[in-house]
PDB file of C-alpha atoms in Angstrom:
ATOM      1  CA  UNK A   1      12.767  -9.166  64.626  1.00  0.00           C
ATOM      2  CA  UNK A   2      10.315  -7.663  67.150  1.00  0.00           C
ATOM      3  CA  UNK A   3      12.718  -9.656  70.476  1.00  0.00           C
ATOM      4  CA  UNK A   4      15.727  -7.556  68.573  1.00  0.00           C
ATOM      5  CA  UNK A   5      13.338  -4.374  68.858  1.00  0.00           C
ATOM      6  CA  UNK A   6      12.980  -5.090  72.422  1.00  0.00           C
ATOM      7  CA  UNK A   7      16.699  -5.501  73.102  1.00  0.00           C
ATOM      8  CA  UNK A   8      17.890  -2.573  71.821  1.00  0.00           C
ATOM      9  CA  UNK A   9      14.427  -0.946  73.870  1.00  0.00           C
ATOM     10  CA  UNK A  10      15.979  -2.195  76.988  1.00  0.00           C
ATOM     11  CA  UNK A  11      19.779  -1.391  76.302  1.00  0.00           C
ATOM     12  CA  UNK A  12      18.930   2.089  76.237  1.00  0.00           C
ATOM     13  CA  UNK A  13      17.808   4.651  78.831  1.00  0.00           C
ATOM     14  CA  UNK A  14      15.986   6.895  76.377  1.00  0.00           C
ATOM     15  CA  UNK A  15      13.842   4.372  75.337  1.00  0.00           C
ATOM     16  CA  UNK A  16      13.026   2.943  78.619  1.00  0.00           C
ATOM     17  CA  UNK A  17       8.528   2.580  78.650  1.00  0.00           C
ATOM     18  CA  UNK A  18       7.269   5.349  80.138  1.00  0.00           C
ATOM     19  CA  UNK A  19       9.475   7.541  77.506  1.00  0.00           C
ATOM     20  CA  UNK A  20       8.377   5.518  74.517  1.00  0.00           C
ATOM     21  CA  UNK A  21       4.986   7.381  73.777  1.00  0.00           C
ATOM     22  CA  UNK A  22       7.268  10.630  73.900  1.00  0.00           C
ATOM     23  CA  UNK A  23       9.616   9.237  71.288  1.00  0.00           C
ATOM     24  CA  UNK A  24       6.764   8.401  68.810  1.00  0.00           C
ATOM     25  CA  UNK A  25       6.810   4.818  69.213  1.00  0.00           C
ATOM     26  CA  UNK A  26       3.599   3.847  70.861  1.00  0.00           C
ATOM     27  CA  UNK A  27       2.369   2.277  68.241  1.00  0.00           C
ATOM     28  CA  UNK A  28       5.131   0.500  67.063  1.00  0.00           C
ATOM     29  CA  UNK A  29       4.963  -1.571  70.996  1.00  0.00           C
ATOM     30  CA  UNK A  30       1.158  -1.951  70.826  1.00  0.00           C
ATOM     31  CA  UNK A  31       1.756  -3.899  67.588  1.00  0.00           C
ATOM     32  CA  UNK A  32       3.885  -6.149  69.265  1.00  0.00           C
ATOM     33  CA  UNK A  33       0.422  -7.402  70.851  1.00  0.00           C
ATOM     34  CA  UNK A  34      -0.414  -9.265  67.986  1.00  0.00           C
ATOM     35  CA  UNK A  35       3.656 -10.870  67.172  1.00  0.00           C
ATOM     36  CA  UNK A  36       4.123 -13.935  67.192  1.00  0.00           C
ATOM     37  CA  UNK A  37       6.779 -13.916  70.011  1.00  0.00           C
ATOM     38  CA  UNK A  38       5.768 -14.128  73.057  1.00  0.00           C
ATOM     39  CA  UNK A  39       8.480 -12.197  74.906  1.00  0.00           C
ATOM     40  CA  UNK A  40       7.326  -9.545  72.282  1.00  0.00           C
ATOM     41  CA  UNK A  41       3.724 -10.043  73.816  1.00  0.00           C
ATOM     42  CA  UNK A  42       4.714  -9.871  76.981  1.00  0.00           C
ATOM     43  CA  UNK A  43       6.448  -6.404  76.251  1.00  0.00           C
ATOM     44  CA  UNK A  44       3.410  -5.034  74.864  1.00  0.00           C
ATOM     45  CA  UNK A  45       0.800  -6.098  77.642  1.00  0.00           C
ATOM     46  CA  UNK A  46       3.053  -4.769  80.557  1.00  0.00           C
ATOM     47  CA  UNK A  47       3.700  -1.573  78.228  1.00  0.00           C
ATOM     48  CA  UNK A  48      -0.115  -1.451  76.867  1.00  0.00           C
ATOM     49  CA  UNK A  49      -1.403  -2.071  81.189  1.00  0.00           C
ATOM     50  CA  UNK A  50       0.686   1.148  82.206  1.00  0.00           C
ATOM     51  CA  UNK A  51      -1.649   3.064  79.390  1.00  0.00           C
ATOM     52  CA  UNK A  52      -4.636   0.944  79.939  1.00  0.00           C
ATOM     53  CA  UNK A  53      -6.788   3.766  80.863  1.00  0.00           C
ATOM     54  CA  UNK A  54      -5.938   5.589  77.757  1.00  0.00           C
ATOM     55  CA  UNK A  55      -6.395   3.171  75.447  1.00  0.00           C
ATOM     56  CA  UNK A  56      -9.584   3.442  72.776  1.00  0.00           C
ATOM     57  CA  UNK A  57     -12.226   0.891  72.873  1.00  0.00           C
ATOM     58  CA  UNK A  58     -11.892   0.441  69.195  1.00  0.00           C
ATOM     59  CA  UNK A  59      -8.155  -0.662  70.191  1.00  0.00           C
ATOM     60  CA  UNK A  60      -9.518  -3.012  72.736  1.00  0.00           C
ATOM     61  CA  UNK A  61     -12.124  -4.352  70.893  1.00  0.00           C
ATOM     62  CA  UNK A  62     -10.094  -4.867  67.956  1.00  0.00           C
ATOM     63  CA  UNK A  63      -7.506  -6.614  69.926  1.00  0.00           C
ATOM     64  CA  UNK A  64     -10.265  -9.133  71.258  1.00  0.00           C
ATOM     65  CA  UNK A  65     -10.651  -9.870  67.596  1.00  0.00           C
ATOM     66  CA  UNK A  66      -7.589 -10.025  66.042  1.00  0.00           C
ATOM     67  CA  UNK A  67      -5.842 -11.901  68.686  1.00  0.00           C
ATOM     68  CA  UNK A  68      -8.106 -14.703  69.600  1.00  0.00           C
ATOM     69  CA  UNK A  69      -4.891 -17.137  69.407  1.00  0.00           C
ATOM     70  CA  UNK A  70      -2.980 -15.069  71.754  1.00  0.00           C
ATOM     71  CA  UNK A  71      -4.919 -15.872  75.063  1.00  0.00           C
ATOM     72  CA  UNK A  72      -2.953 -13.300  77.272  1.00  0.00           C
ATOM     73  CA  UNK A  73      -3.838 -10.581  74.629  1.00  0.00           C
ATOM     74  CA  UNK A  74      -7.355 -11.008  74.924  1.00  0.00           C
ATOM     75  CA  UNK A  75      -7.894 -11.683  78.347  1.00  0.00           C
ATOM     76  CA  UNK A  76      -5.611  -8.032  78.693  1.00  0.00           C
ATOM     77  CA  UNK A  77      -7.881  -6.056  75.974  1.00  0.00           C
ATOM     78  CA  UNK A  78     -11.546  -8.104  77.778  1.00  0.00           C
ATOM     79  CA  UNK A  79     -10.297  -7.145  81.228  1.00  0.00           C
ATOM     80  CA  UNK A  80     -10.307  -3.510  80.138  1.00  0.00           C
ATOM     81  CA  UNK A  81     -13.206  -3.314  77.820  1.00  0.00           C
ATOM     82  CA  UNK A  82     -14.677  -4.480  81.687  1.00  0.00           C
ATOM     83  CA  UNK A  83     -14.056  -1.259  82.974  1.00  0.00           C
ATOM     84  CA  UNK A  84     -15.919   0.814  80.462  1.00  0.00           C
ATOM     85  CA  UNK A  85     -19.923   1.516  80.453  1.00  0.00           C
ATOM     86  CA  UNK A  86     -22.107  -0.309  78.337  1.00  0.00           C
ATOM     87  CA  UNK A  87     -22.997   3.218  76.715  1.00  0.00           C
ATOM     88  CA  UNK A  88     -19.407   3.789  75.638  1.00  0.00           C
ATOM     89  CA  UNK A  89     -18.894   0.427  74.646  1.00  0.00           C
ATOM     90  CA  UNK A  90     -22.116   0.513  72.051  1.00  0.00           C
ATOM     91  CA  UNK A  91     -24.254  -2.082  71.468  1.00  0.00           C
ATOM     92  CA  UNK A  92     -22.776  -2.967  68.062  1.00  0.00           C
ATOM     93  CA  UNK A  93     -19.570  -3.491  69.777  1.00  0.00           C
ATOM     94  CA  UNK A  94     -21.003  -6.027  72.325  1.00  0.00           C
ATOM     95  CA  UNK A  95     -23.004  -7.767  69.910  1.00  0.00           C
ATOM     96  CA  UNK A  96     -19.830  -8.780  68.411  1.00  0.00           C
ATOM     97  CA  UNK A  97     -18.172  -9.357  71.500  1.00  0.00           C
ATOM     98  CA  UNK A  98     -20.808 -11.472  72.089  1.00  0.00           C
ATOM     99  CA  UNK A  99     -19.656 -13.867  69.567  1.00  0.00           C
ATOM    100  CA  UNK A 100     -15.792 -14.577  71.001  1.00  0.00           C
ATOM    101  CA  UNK A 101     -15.860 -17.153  73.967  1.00  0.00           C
ATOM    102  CA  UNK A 102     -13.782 -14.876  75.990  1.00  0.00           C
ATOM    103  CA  UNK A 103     -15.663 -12.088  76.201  1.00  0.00           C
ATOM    104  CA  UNK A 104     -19.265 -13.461  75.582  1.00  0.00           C
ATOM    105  CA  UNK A 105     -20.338 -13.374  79.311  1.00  0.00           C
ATOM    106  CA  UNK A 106     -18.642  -9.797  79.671  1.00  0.00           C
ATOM    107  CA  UNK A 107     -21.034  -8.635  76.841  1.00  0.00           C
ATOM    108  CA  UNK A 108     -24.126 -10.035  78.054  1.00  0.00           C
ATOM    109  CA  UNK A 109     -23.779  -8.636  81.335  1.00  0.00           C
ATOM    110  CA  UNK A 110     -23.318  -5.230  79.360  1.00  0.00           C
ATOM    111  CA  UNK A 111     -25.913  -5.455  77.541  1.00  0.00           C
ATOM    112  CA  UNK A 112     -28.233  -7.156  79.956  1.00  0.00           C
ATOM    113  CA  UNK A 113     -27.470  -3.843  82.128  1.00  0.00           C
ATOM    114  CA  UNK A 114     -28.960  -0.801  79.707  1.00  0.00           C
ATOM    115  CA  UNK A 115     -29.990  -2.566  76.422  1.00  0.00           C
ATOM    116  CA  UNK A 116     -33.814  -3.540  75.134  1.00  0.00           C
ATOM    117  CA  UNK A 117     -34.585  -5.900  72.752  1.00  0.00           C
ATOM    118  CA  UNK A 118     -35.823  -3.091  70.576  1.00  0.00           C
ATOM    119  CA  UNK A 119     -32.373  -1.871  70.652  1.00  0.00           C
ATOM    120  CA  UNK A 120     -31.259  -4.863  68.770  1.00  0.00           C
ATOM    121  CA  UNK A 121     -31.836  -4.378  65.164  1.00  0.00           C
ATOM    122  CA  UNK A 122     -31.598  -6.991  62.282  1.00  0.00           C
ATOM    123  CA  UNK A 123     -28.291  -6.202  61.161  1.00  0.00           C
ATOM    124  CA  UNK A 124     -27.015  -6.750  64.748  1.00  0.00           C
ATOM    125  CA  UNK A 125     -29.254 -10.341  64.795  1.00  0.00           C
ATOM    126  CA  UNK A 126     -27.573 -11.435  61.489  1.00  0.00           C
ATOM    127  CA  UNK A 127     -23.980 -10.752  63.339  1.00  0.00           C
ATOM    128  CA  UNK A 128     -25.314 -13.140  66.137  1.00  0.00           C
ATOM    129  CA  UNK A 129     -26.703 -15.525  63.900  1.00  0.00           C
ATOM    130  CA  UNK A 130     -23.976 -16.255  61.043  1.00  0.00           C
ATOM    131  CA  UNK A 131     -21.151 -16.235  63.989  1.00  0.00           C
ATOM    132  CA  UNK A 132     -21.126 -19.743  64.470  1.00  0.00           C
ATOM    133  CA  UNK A 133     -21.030 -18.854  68.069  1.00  0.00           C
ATOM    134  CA  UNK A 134     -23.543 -21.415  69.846  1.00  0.00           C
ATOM    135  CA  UNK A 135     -23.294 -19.471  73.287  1.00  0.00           C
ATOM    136  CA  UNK A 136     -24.331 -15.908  71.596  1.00  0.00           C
ATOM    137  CA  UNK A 137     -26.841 -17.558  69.197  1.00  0.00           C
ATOM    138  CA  UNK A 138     -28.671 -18.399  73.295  1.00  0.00           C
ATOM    139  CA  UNK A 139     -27.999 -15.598  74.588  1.00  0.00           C
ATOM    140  CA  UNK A 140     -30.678 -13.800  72.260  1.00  0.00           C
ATOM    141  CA  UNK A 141     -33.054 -16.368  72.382  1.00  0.00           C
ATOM    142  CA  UNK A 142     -33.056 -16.120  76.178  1.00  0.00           C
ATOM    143  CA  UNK A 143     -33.135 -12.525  76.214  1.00  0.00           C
ATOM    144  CA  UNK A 144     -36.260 -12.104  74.092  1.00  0.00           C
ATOM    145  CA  UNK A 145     -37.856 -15.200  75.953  1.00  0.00           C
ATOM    146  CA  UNK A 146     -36.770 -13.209  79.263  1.00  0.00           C
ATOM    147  CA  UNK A 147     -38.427  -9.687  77.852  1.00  0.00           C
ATOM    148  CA  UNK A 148     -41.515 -11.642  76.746  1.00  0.00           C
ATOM    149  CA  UNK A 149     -40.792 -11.188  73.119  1.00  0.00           C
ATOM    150  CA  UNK A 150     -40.716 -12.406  70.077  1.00  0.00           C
ATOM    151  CA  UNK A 151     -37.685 -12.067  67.608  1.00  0.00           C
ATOM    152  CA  UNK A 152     -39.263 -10.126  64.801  1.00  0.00           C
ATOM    153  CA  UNK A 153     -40.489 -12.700  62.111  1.00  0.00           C
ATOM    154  CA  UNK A 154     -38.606  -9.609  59.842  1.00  0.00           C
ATOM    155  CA  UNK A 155     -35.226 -10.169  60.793  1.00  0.00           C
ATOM    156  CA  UNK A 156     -35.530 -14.149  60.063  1.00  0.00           C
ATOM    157  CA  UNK A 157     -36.705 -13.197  56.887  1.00  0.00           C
ATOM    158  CA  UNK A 158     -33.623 -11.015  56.099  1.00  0.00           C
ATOM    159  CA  UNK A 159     -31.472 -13.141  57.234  1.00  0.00           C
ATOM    160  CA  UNK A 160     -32.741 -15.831  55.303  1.00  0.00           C
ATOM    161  CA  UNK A 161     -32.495 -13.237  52.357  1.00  0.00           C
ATOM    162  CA  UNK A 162     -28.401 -13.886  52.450  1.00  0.00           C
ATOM    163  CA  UNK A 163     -27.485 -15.989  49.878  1.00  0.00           C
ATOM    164  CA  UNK A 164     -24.249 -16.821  51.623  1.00  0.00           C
ATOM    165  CA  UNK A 165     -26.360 -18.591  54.510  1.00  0.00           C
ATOM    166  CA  UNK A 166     -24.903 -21.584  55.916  1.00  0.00           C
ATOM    167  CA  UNK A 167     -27.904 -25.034  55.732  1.00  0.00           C
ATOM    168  CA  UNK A 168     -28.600 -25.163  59.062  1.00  0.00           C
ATOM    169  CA  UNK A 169     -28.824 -21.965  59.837  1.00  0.00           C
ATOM    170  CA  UNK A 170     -30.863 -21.783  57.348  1.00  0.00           C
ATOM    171  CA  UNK A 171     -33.096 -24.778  58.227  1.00  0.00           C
ATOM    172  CA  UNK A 172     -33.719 -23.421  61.966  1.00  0.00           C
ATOM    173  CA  UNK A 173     -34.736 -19.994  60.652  1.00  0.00           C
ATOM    174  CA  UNK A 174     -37.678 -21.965  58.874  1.00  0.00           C
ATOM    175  CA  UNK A 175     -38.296 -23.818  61.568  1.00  0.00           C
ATOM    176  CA  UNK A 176     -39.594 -20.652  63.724  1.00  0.00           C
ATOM    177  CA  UNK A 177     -41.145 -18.755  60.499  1.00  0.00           C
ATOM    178  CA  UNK A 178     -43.272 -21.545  60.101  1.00  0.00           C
ATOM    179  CA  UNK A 179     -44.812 -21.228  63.333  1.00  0.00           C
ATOM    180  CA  UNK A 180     -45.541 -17.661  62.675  1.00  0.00           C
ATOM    181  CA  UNK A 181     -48.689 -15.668  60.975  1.00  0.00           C
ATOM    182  CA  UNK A 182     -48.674 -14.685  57.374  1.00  0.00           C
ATOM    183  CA  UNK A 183     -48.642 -11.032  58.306  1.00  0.00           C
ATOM    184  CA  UNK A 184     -46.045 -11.284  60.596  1.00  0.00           C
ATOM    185  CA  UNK A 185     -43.778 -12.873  58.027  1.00  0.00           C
ATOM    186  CA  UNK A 186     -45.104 -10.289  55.097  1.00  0.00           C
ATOM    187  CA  UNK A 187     -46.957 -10.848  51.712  1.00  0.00           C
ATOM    188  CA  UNK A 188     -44.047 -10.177  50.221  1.00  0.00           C
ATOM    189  CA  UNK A 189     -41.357 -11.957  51.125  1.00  0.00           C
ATOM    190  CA  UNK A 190     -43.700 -14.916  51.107  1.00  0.00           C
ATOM    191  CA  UNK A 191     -44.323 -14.090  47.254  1.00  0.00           C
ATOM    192  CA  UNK A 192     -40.676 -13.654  46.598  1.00  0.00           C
ATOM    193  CA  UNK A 193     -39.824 -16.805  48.563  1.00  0.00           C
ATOM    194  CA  UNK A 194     -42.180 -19.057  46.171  1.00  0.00           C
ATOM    195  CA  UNK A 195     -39.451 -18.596  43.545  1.00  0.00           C
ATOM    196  CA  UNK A 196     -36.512 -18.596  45.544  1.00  0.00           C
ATOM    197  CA  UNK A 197     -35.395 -22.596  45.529  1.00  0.00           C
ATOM    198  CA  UNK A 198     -33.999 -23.142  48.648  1.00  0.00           C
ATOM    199  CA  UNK A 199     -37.370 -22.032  50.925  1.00  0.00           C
ATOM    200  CA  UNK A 200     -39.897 -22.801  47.899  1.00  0.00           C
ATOM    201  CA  UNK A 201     -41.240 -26.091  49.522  1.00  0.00           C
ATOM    202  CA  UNK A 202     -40.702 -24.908  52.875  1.00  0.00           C
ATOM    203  CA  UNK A 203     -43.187 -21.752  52.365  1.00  0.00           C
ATOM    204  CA  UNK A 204     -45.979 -23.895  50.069  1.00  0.00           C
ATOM    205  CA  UNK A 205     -46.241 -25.605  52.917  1.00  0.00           C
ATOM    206  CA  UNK A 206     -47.274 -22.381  55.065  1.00  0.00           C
ATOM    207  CA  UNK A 207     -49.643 -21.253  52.768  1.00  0.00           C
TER     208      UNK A 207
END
């Protein structure tokens, strides 16, 4: 359906590109970006590069996301999300960017550039943590290790407060509270923990 869209696009004059936006159908090509047709794809990117500038981060970003199959789409959205500051970007935005192979080394060179570890909160930790992205997961461990911090013994404990926490996750969040103080860690969450079943032995053993 979207190749038909196309051919009747490029059979007529007054819907050649640069008169498409006029005509109201902008976003009808940057949808194209995530068909399944690659000539449709195709259309979109060399539409979508003319109006690169313009285009939103949220629209980039999302693309990055949504697209991961479609290795031209992403590489087009990273390449201009590579332009942009770190500022306008946000940090919530490259944490998750963080997480995609294809633009994890964009968005630790981002945040490398303006962002402190205090800037990182535990929300934006969890994101790291339950991506399943090995390469992000180091990333934050070096960066702390590199600022001569710790990771707050706070944001372990919340995310080991998700009860939809993968095992090993899990396990290696132990791991490093049980190296830490009881008053890092908190009263308590240590109190709550003694009932909870899955840490119960883990944080006996601590006390």
């Amino acid at each position: 359906a979207h190749e038909l869209v196309i051919e009747i696009f490029s059979s007529r004059p007054e819907l050649h590109p640069s008169k498409l936006e006029e005509a109201g159908l902008h976003d009808v090509v940057m949808g194209f970006l995530l068909s399944d047709s690659a000539k449709a794809r195709k259309y979109a990117i060399e539409y979508a590069t003319a109006h690169g500038p313009s285009l939103d981060i949220d629209t980039l970003a999302t693309l990055v996301f949504e697209a991961r199959r479609f290795k031209e789409v992403v590489e087009f959205a990273a390449s201009h999300l590579a332009q942009r500051t770190p500022e306008a970007i946000g940090l919530a935005r490259l944490i998750r960017l963080l997480t995609v192979s294809a633009t994890e080394k964009l968005a630790a060179e981002k945040i490398n550039r303006v962002f402190a570890p205090k800037d990182i909160t535990a929300e934006l930790f969890i994101v790291v943590m339950t991506s399943g992205a090995s390469g992000a997961k180091k990333f934050i461990a070096d960066y702390y290790k590199e600022q001569k911090e710790k990771i707050p013994a706070a944001y372990y404990c919340a995310l080991l407060d998700r009860p939809d926490l993968d095992y090993y996750t899990g396990a290696d969040a132990l791991r490093v509270l049980g190296k830490r103080k009881g008053d890092e860690i908190g009263i308590e969450w240590l109190k709550k923990s003694l009932f909870d079943q899955r840490y119960r032995n883990d944080v006996q053993r601590w006390l």
